[in-house]
Coordinates of C-alpha atoms in Angstrom, one line a residue:
M77 CA -150.7 172.7 -17.7
T78 CA -153.3 173.0 -20.5
T79 CA -156.6 173.6 -18.8
P80 CA -158.3 176.6 -20.4
A81 CA -160.0 179.4 -18.5
N82 CA -163.5 178.1 -19.4
S83 CA -162.8 174.5 -18.4
P84 CA -165.4 173.1 -15.9
K85 CA -162.8 171.8 -13.5
F86 CA -159.1 172.1 -12.6
R87 CA -157.8 168.6 -11.8
V88 CA -155.6 168.4 -8.7
V89 CA -154.0 165.0 -7.9
I90 CA -152.5 164.6 -4.4
L91 CA -150.4 161.5 -3.8
G92 CA -150.3 160.6 -0.1
G93 CA -152.7 161.2 2.8
G94 CA -150.1 162.1 5.4
F95 CA -149.8 165.5 7.1
G96 CA -148.8 167.5 4.0
G97 CA -151.1 165.9 1.5
L98 CA -154.1 166.0 3.8
E99 CA -153.5 169.6 4.8
C100 CA -153.2 170.6 1.1
C101 CA -156.4 168.8 0.3
R102 CA -158.4 170.3 3.1
R103 CA -157.3 173.8 2.3
L104 CA -158.8 173.5 -1.2
A105 CA -162.2 172.6 0.1
D106 CA -164.1 175.8 -0.7
R107 CA -163.5 175.7 -4.5
P108 CA -166.1 173.7 -6.4
D109 CA -164.1 174.4 -9.6
L110 CA -161.3 172.1 -8.3
E111 CA -161.6 168.4 -8.8
I112 CA -159.3 166.8 -6.2
T113 CA -158.2 163.2 -6.2
L114 CA -156.2 162.0 -3.2
V115 CA -154.4 158.7 -3.7
D116 CA -153.0 156.6 -0.9
R117 CA -152.3 152.8 -0.7
Q118 CA -153.7 152.9 2.9
N119 CA -157.2 153.9 3.9
H120 CA -156.1 156.0 6.9
H121 CA -154.2 159.0 7.9
L122 CA -151.6 158.0 10.4
F123 CA -150.2 160.1 13.3
Q124 CA -146.6 158.9 13.0
P125 CA -145.2 160.6 16.0
L126 CA -147.0 158.2 18.3
L127 CA -146.2 155.0 16.4
Y128 CA -143.6 154.1 19.0
Q129 CA -146.4 153.9 21.6
V130 CA -148.3 151.4 19.5
A131 CA -145.1 149.4 19.1
T132 CA -144.5 149.3 22.9
A133 CA -148.0 148.5 23.9
G134 CA -149.0 152.0 25.2
L135 CA -151.7 152.6 22.6
A136 CA -153.7 150.5 20.2
A137 CA -153.4 151.1 16.4
P138 CA -156.8 152.7 15.9
D139 CA -156.0 155.3 18.6
I140 CA -153.5 157.1 16.2
A141 CA -155.2 156.6 12.9
Q142 CA -158.3 158.0 11.2
P143 CA -160.0 156.8 8.0
T144 CA -159.1 159.2 5.3
R145 CA -162.6 159.0 3.8
A146 CA -164.1 160.0 7.2
I147 CA -161.8 163.0 7.4
L148 CA -162.8 164.2 4.0
S149 CA -166.4 163.1 4.0
D150 CA -167.7 166.7 4.0
Q151 CA -165.4 167.9 1.3
D152 CA -167.5 167.6 -1.9
N153 CA -164.8 168.4 -4.3
A154 CA -162.5 165.6 -3.1
Q155 CA -162.5 161.9 -3.8
V156 CA -160.2 159.3 -2.2
L157 CA -158.7 156.4 -4.1
M158 CA -157.1 153.5 -2.1
E159 CA -154.6 152.5 -4.8
E160 CA -150.9 152.3 -5.3
V161 CA -149.1 154.8 -7.5
Q162 CA -147.2 152.8 -10.2
S163 CA -145.7 155.7 -12.2
I164 CA -145.7 159.4 -12.7
D165 CA -145.4 161.0 -16.1
L166 CA -144.4 164.6 -15.6
A167 CA -144.1 165.3 -19.3
Q168 CA -147.7 164.0 -20.0
N169 CA -149.2 165.3 -16.7
S170 CA -150.5 162.0 -15.6
V171 CA -150.3 159.5 -12.7
S172 CA -150.9 155.8 -13.2
T173 CA -152.2 153.2 -10.7
P174 CA -153.0 149.5 -11.4
D175 CA -156.6 150.4 -12.3
R176 CA -156.5 153.8 -14.0
K177 CA -154.6 156.8 -15.4
L178 CA -155.2 160.1 -13.7
P179 CA -154.5 163.3 -15.7
Y180 CA -153.8 166.4 -13.7
D181 CA -153.5 170.1 -14.0
Y182 CA -151.7 170.3 -10.6
L183 CA -149.8 167.4 -8.9
V184 CA -148.8 167.3 -5.3
I185 CA -146.4 164.5 -4.4
A186 CA -146.5 163.8 -0.6
L187 CA -145.6 160.1 -0.5
G188 CA -143.4 160.2 2.6
V189 CA -140.4 158.0 3.2
Q190 CA -139.6 154.5 4.2
T191 CA -137.0 152.9 6.5
G192 CA -133.5 153.2 5.0
Y193 CA -130.5 150.9 5.8
F194 CA -127.6 153.0 4.4
G195 CA -127.1 150.8 1.4
H196 CA -127.5 147.5 3.3
D197 CA -130.9 146.4 2.3
E198 CA -130.0 142.9 3.3
W199 CA -130.3 144.0 6.9
A200 CA -134.0 144.6 6.6
Q201 CA -134.8 140.9 7.1
Y202 CA -133.3 141.0 10.6
C203 CA -134.7 144.4 11.8
I204 CA -138.0 146.2 12.1
G205 CA -138.3 149.9 11.3
L206 CA -141.1 152.1 12.4
K207 CA -142.8 153.9 9.6
S208 CA -146.3 152.3 9.4
L209 CA -149.0 150.7 11.5
A210 CA -147.9 147.3 10.1
D211 CA -144.4 148.0 11.5
A212 CA -145.7 149.1 14.9
T213 CA -148.1 146.1 15.3
T214 CA -145.5 143.6 14.2
L215 CA -142.9 145.1 16.5
R216 CA -145.3 145.0 19.4
A217 CA -146.1 141.4 18.8
N218 CA -142.4 140.5 18.6
I219 CA -141.6 142.4 21.8
L220 CA -144.4 140.7 23.7
H221 CA -143.5 137.3 22.1
A222 CA -139.9 137.8 23.3
F223 CA -141.0 137.9 26.9
E224 CA -143.3 134.9 26.5
K225 CA -140.5 132.8 24.8
A226 CA -138.0 133.9 27.5
E227 CA -140.4 132.6 30.1
A228 CA -140.3 129.2 28.5
A229 CA -136.6 129.2 27.5
E230 CA -134.6 126.1 28.4
T231 CA -131.2 127.8 28.9
P232 CA -130.0 131.1 30.4
S233 CA -128.3 132.0 27.2
D234 CA -131.6 131.7 25.2
S235 CA -133.4 133.8 27.8
S236 CA -130.7 136.4 27.8
R237 CA -130.8 136.7 24.0
L238 CA -134.5 137.0 24.0
L239 CA -134.5 139.7 26.7
T240 CA -131.9 141.9 24.9
F241 CA -133.3 144.7 22.8
V242 CA -131.1 146.7 20.6
V243 CA -132.4 150.0 19.2
V244 CA -130.3 151.4 16.4
G245 CA -130.4 155.2 16.1
G246 CA -130.2 157.9 18.8
G247 CA -132.5 160.4 17.3
P248 CA -136.0 161.2 18.7
T249 CA -137.6 158.0 17.6
G250 CA -134.7 155.8 19.0
V251 CA -134.7 157.7 22.3
E252 CA -138.5 157.4 22.6
I253 CA -138.6 153.7 21.8
A254 CA -135.7 152.9 24.2
G255 CA -137.4 154.9 27.0
S256 CA -140.8 153.3 26.4
L257 CA -139.2 149.8 26.3
A258 CA -137.6 150.5 29.7
E259 CA -140.9 151.5 31.2
L260 CA -142.6 148.5 29.7
S261 CA -140.1 145.9 30.9
K262 CA -139.0 147.4 34.2
K263 CA -142.4 148.7 35.4
A264 CA -145.5 147.5 33.5
L265 CA -144.5 143.8 33.2
R266 CA -143.1 143.5 36.8
G267 CA -144.6 140.5 38.6
N268 CA -146.3 139.1 35.5
F269 CA -143.9 136.2 35.0
R270 CA -142.6 133.4 37.2
N271 CA -139.4 132.2 35.5
I272 CA -138.0 135.5 34.4
D273 CA -137.6 138.9 35.9
P274 CA -138.5 141.5 33.1
S275 CA -136.8 144.2 35.1
K276 CA -133.5 142.6 34.1
T277 CA -134.2 143.1 30.4
K278 CA -131.2 144.6 28.7
I279 CA -132.0 147.6 26.4
I280 CA -129.1 148.9 24.3
L281 CA -129.3 152.2 22.3
L282 CA -126.7 152.5 19.6
E283 CA -125.8 155.9 18.1
A284 CA -123.2 156.4 15.5
N285 CA -122.6 160.0 16.5
S286 CA -120.8 161.3 19.6
R287 CA -124.1 162.3 21.3
L288 CA -127.8 161.6 21.3
L289 CA -130.3 163.9 19.6
H290 CA -127.7 165.5 17.5
T291 CA -130.2 168.0 15.9
F292 CA -131.0 169.3 19.4
P293 CA -128.8 171.6 21.5
E294 CA -126.0 169.5 23.0
H295 CA -127.2 169.8 26.7
L296 CA -130.5 168.2 25.8
G297 CA -128.8 165.2 24.3
E298 CA -126.8 164.9 27.5
Y299 CA -130.0 165.1 29.6
A300 CA -131.6 162.4 27.5
K301 CA -128.5 160.1 27.9
A302 CA -128.5 160.6 31.7
K303 CA -132.2 160.0 32.0
L304 CA -132.1 156.9 29.9
G305 CA -129.2 155.6 32.0
E306 CA -131.3 156.1 35.1
M307 CA -134.1 154.1 33.5
G308 CA -131.6 151.2 32.9
V309 CA -130.9 151.8 29.2
E310 CA -127.3 151.3 28.1
V311 CA -126.4 154.0 25.6
M312 CA -123.4 153.3 23.3
L313 CA -122.1 156.4 21.4
N314 CA -119.8 156.3 18.4
A315 CA -121.2 152.9 17.7
R316 CA -121.7 152.7 14.0
V317 CA -123.3 149.4 13.0
E318 CA -121.0 147.3 10.9
E319 CA -123.1 144.2 10.4
V320 CA -126.6 142.9 11.2
G321 CA -127.4 139.2 11.0
E322 CA -129.7 136.6 12.5
G323 CA -129.4 136.9 16.2
F324 CA -126.7 139.6 16.4
V325 CA -125.6 143.2 15.8
R326 CA -121.9 144.1 15.3
V327 CA -120.5 147.5 16.1
P328 CA -116.7 148.3 16.4
S329 CA -115.1 145.8 18.8
V330 CA -118.5 144.5 20.1
T331 CA -120.9 141.8 18.9
I332 CA -124.3 141.9 20.7
D333 CA -126.4 138.7 20.7
T334 CA -130.0 139.6 20.4
D335 CA -133.2 138.4 18.7
N336 CA -134.7 141.9 18.9
I337 CA -133.3 144.6 16.6
I338 CA -135.3 147.8 16.1
W339 CA -134.0 150.1 13.4
A340 CA -134.6 153.9 14.0
A341 CA -131.5 155.1 12.2
G342 CA -132.4 156.3 8.7
V343 CA -135.0 156.8 6.0
E344 CA -135.1 157.0 2.3
A345 CA -137.6 158.0 -0.4
P346 CA -139.6 155.3 -2.1
P347 CA -138.1 154.0 -5.4
L348 CA -140.7 155.8 -7.4
T349 CA -138.7 159.1 -7.1
R350 CA -135.8 157.6 -9.1
T351 CA -138.0 157.3 -12.1
L352 CA -138.9 160.9 -12.3
G353 CA -135.8 162.2 -14.0
C354 CA -135.3 165.0 -11.5
E355 CA -132.5 165.8 -9.1
L356 CA -132.5 163.8 -5.8
D357 CA -130.5 163.9 -2.6
H358 CA -128.5 161.0 -1.2
A359 CA -131.7 159.5 0.3
G360 CA -133.7 159.7 -2.9
R361 CA -135.7 162.8 -1.8
I362 CA -136.7 165.2 -4.5
K363 CA -134.8 168.5 -4.6
V364 CA -137.4 171.1 -5.0
Q365 CA -137.3 174.8 -5.8
N366 CA -138.0 177.5 -3.2
D367 CA -141.7 177.5 -4.1
L368 CA -141.8 173.6 -3.6
S369 CA -142.2 172.9 -7.3
I370 CA -140.1 170.3 -9.0
P371 CA -137.5 172.0 -11.2
G372 CA -138.9 172.3 -14.8
Q373 CA -142.4 171.4 -13.6
S374 CA -144.3 174.5 -12.6
N375 CA -147.5 172.5 -11.9
A376 CA -145.9 169.7 -9.9
F377 CA -144.8 169.9 -6.3
A378 CA -143.2 167.7 -3.7
I379 CA -143.9 168.3 0.0
G380 CA -143.2 166.7 3.3
D381 CA -140.6 164.1 4.0
I382 CA -140.1 163.2 0.3
S383 CA -138.8 166.7 -0.5
H384 CA -135.4 168.2 0.1
L385 CA -135.2 172.0 0.5
V386 CA -132.9 174.6 1.9
D387 CA -135.5 177.4 2.2
A388 CA -135.4 181.1 1.7
N389 CA -134.1 181.5 5.2
N390 CA -131.2 179.2 4.3
M391 CA -132.6 176.6 6.7
A392 CA -132.8 172.9 5.8
V393 CA -136.5 172.1 6.2
P394 CA -136.7 169.1 8.6
A395 CA -138.7 166.0 8.1
L396 CA -141.3 166.8 10.8
A397 CA -145.1 167.0 10.8
P398 CA -145.2 170.8 11.3
A399 CA -143.0 171.3 8.2
A400 CA -145.2 169.0 6.1
I401 CA -148.3 170.9 7.2
Q402 CA -146.8 174.2 6.4
M403 CA -145.7 172.9 3.0
G404 CA -149.2 171.7 2.3
R405 CA -150.6 175.2 3.1
H406 CA -148.1 176.9 0.9
V407 CA -148.9 174.7 -2.1
S408 CA -152.6 175.0 -1.6
T409 CA -152.3 178.8 -1.6
I410 CA -150.4 178.6 -4.9
I411 CA -153.1 176.4 -6.5
L412 CA -155.9 178.6 -5.2
N413 CA -154.3 181.8 -6.4
E414 CA -153.3 180.6 -9.8
T415 CA -156.5 178.8 -10.7
R416 CA -158.5 181.9 -9.6
L417 CA -156.4 184.0 -12.0
M418 CA -156.7 181.5 -14.8
R419 CA -160.5 181.4 -14.3
S420 CA -160.5 185.1 -14.7
G421 CA -158.9 184.9 -18.1
H422 CA -155.1 184.6 -17.7
S423 CA -153.6 181.7 -19.6
D424 CA -151.1 179.5 -17.8
R425 CA -148.3 180.8 -20.1
S426 CA -148.9 184.4 -19.2
L427 CA -149.8 183.8 -15.6
P428 CA -147.8 186.1 -13.3
R429 CA -145.7 184.1 -10.9
L430 CA -146.6 185.6 -7.6
R431 CA -145.9 182.4 -5.6
G432 CA -143.4 183.5 -3.1
D433 CA -140.8 181.3 -1.6
F434 CA -141.6 178.8 1.1
K435 CA -140.2 179.8 4.5
Y436 CA -140.3 177.2 7.3
R437 CA -141.5 178.6 10.6
D438 CA -139.5 176.6 13.1
K439 CA -141.7 176.2 16.2
G440 CA -139.2 173.8 17.8
T441 CA -138.6 170.2 18.3
M442 CA -139.2 167.8 21.2
A443 CA -138.8 164.2 22.3
T444 CA -140.2 162.3 25.2
I445 CA -137.9 160.0 27.2
G446 CA -140.2 158.5 29.7
R447 CA -142.6 159.2 32.6
S448 CA -142.4 163.0 33.3
A449 CA -139.2 163.3 31.3
A450 CA -138.8 165.0 27.9
V451 CA -136.7 167.5 26.1
A452 CA -137.9 170.5 24.0
S453 CA -136.2 173.2 22.0
T454 CA -138.7 175.9 21.0
L455 CA -138.7 179.6 20.2
G456 CA -135.1 180.1 21.3
T457 CA -135.5 178.4 24.7
T458 CA -135.0 174.8 25.9
M459 CA -136.8 172.8 28.5
T460 CA -136.4 169.4 30.1
G461 CA -138.2 167.2 32.6
L462 CA -141.9 167.6 33.6
T463 CA -142.4 171.0 31.8
A464 CA -141.2 169.6 28.5
W465 CA -143.2 166.4 29.0
V466 CA -146.5 168.2 29.6
M467 CA -145.8 170.4 26.5
W468 CA -145.1 167.3 24.5
L469 CA -148.4 165.7 25.6
L470 CA -150.5 168.8 24.8
I471 CA -149.0 169.4 21.4
H472 CA -149.4 165.8 20.3
L473 CA -153.0 165.8 21.5
I474 CA -153.7 169.0 19.5
L475 CA -152.2 167.6 16.3
L476 CA -154.1 164.3 16.5
V477 CA -156.9 164.1 14.0
G478 CA -160.4 163.4 15.5
L479 CA -162.0 164.1 18.8
R480 CA -162.4 160.4 19.6
N481 CA -158.6 159.7 19.1
R482 CA -157.7 162.7 21.3
L483 CA -160.0 161.5 24.1
V484 CA -158.9 157.8 23.9
V485 CA -155.2 158.7 23.9
L486 CA -155.6 161.2 26.8
L487 CA -157.4 158.5 28.9
N488 CA -154.8 155.9 28.0
W489 CA -152.0 158.3 29.1
I490 CA -153.8 159.1 32.3
F491 CA -154.3 155.5 33.2
A492 CA -150.7 154.6 32.3
Y493 CA -149.4 157.4 34.4
V494 CA -151.4 156.5 37.4
R495 CA -151.0 152.7 37.2
Y496 CA -147.8 152.1 35.1
N497 CA -150.0 149.7 33.1
P498 CA -150.3 150.2 29.4
G499 CA -153.4 148.7 28.1
A500 CA -152.5 147.4 24.6
R501 CA -150.6 144.2 25.5
I502 CA -152.7 141.7 23.6
I503 CA -150.9 139.3 21.2
T504 CA -153.1 138.4 18.2
S505 CA -150.6 136.1 16.4
T506 CA -149.4 132.7 17.6
R507 CA -145.8 133.4 16.7
P508 CA -143.5 136.3 16.1
E509 CA -144.1 138.1 12.8
P510 CA -141.4 138.7 10.1
P511 CA -140.6 142.3 9.4
P512 CA -143.2 143.8 7.0
S513 CA -142.2 144.4 3.4
R514 CA -140.6 147.8 2.9
H515 CA -143.3 148.5 0.4
D516 CA -146.0 148.1 2.9
H517 CA -145.4 151.6 4.3
T518 CA -148.1 154.2 4.2
Y519 CA -147.7 157.3 2.2

């Protein structure tokens, strides 16, 4: 960093408008001597925990997204650029997009992650992940198209293949998608067709480990498995995917014929991290120091899902929204404190390092399975069933950005609970969509 104490502005560049980047930006709002530029290839902040409900026709896309410019419209020291980051030059303190070069005094990388296929990128053409609104809307169209095509299928085998859905990955996202698909097919679509019975839809959840929700206490994974079984989901454990192709998934000893493969099994950092020259983990995430800075770069930070950290409490920080938000707050505090000291006369070379280590405050994890069924592990206690489900609803409503979104989502949930009738089942394309490009994901 080279900004002198009498410089008119400290330039802060934030890459990504997700939970971490947005929280960091907003926490810097009261400092007119900071010039903040937030760069994101999308024009909206996305509430990713509810993407699966968009994908399974429970919510519409605008219900879980908010324009970034609207969120920051009252923050005079921040500007938003809807551009793609092409390169980051840590040595020269600059970020390049197709249209400009952005010099910085502080850099915050919060670019998130994309769907990962464990080294089998060729599988992406046959699967759909769930990391962006493009993913969710494409998946919803393909799910609804599958029922329409099955209604018109000429042979039972064609119909069976179309009405078989395979969800790969038994973590929270996979469990939530499988449960939501079961409710859609066996409840919401019941009686809507004449030639097929949607309740006979086969939903298969594949998990490579010996139990579901392996980051949760074991009995919660057992509860989720039992509940999904009651809902008609077939759970296959120790089922590591060996091959994915057009119309099939192969696991040890079994080949499943299906036209509908949903990938919820892994993530990886965007390729940009591999150009930075810093240490990465196996998924390409940046290994940061305890203050969240990139090693050797005191003025550059990585936060949220794109970062890898075992914190000062010897805890691996999870890729969750609360963790990203806490990271954004930590980095914003560092920037506020250090720029205030530099403004008072300290040079960046003599600046006392009073940053402190980031310590993740684990408030728990939770996953919803279906109507009145969820699991939660929080503050040393675990919950299942209706209590966990209500807690899940309340926390997600609180975390949603924007009053309109909270009200719309709440009303949709109430209507769906009373009527078993999700209201976002409109198909806008005339044919099933191909999987979105892996580079279409939001930051």
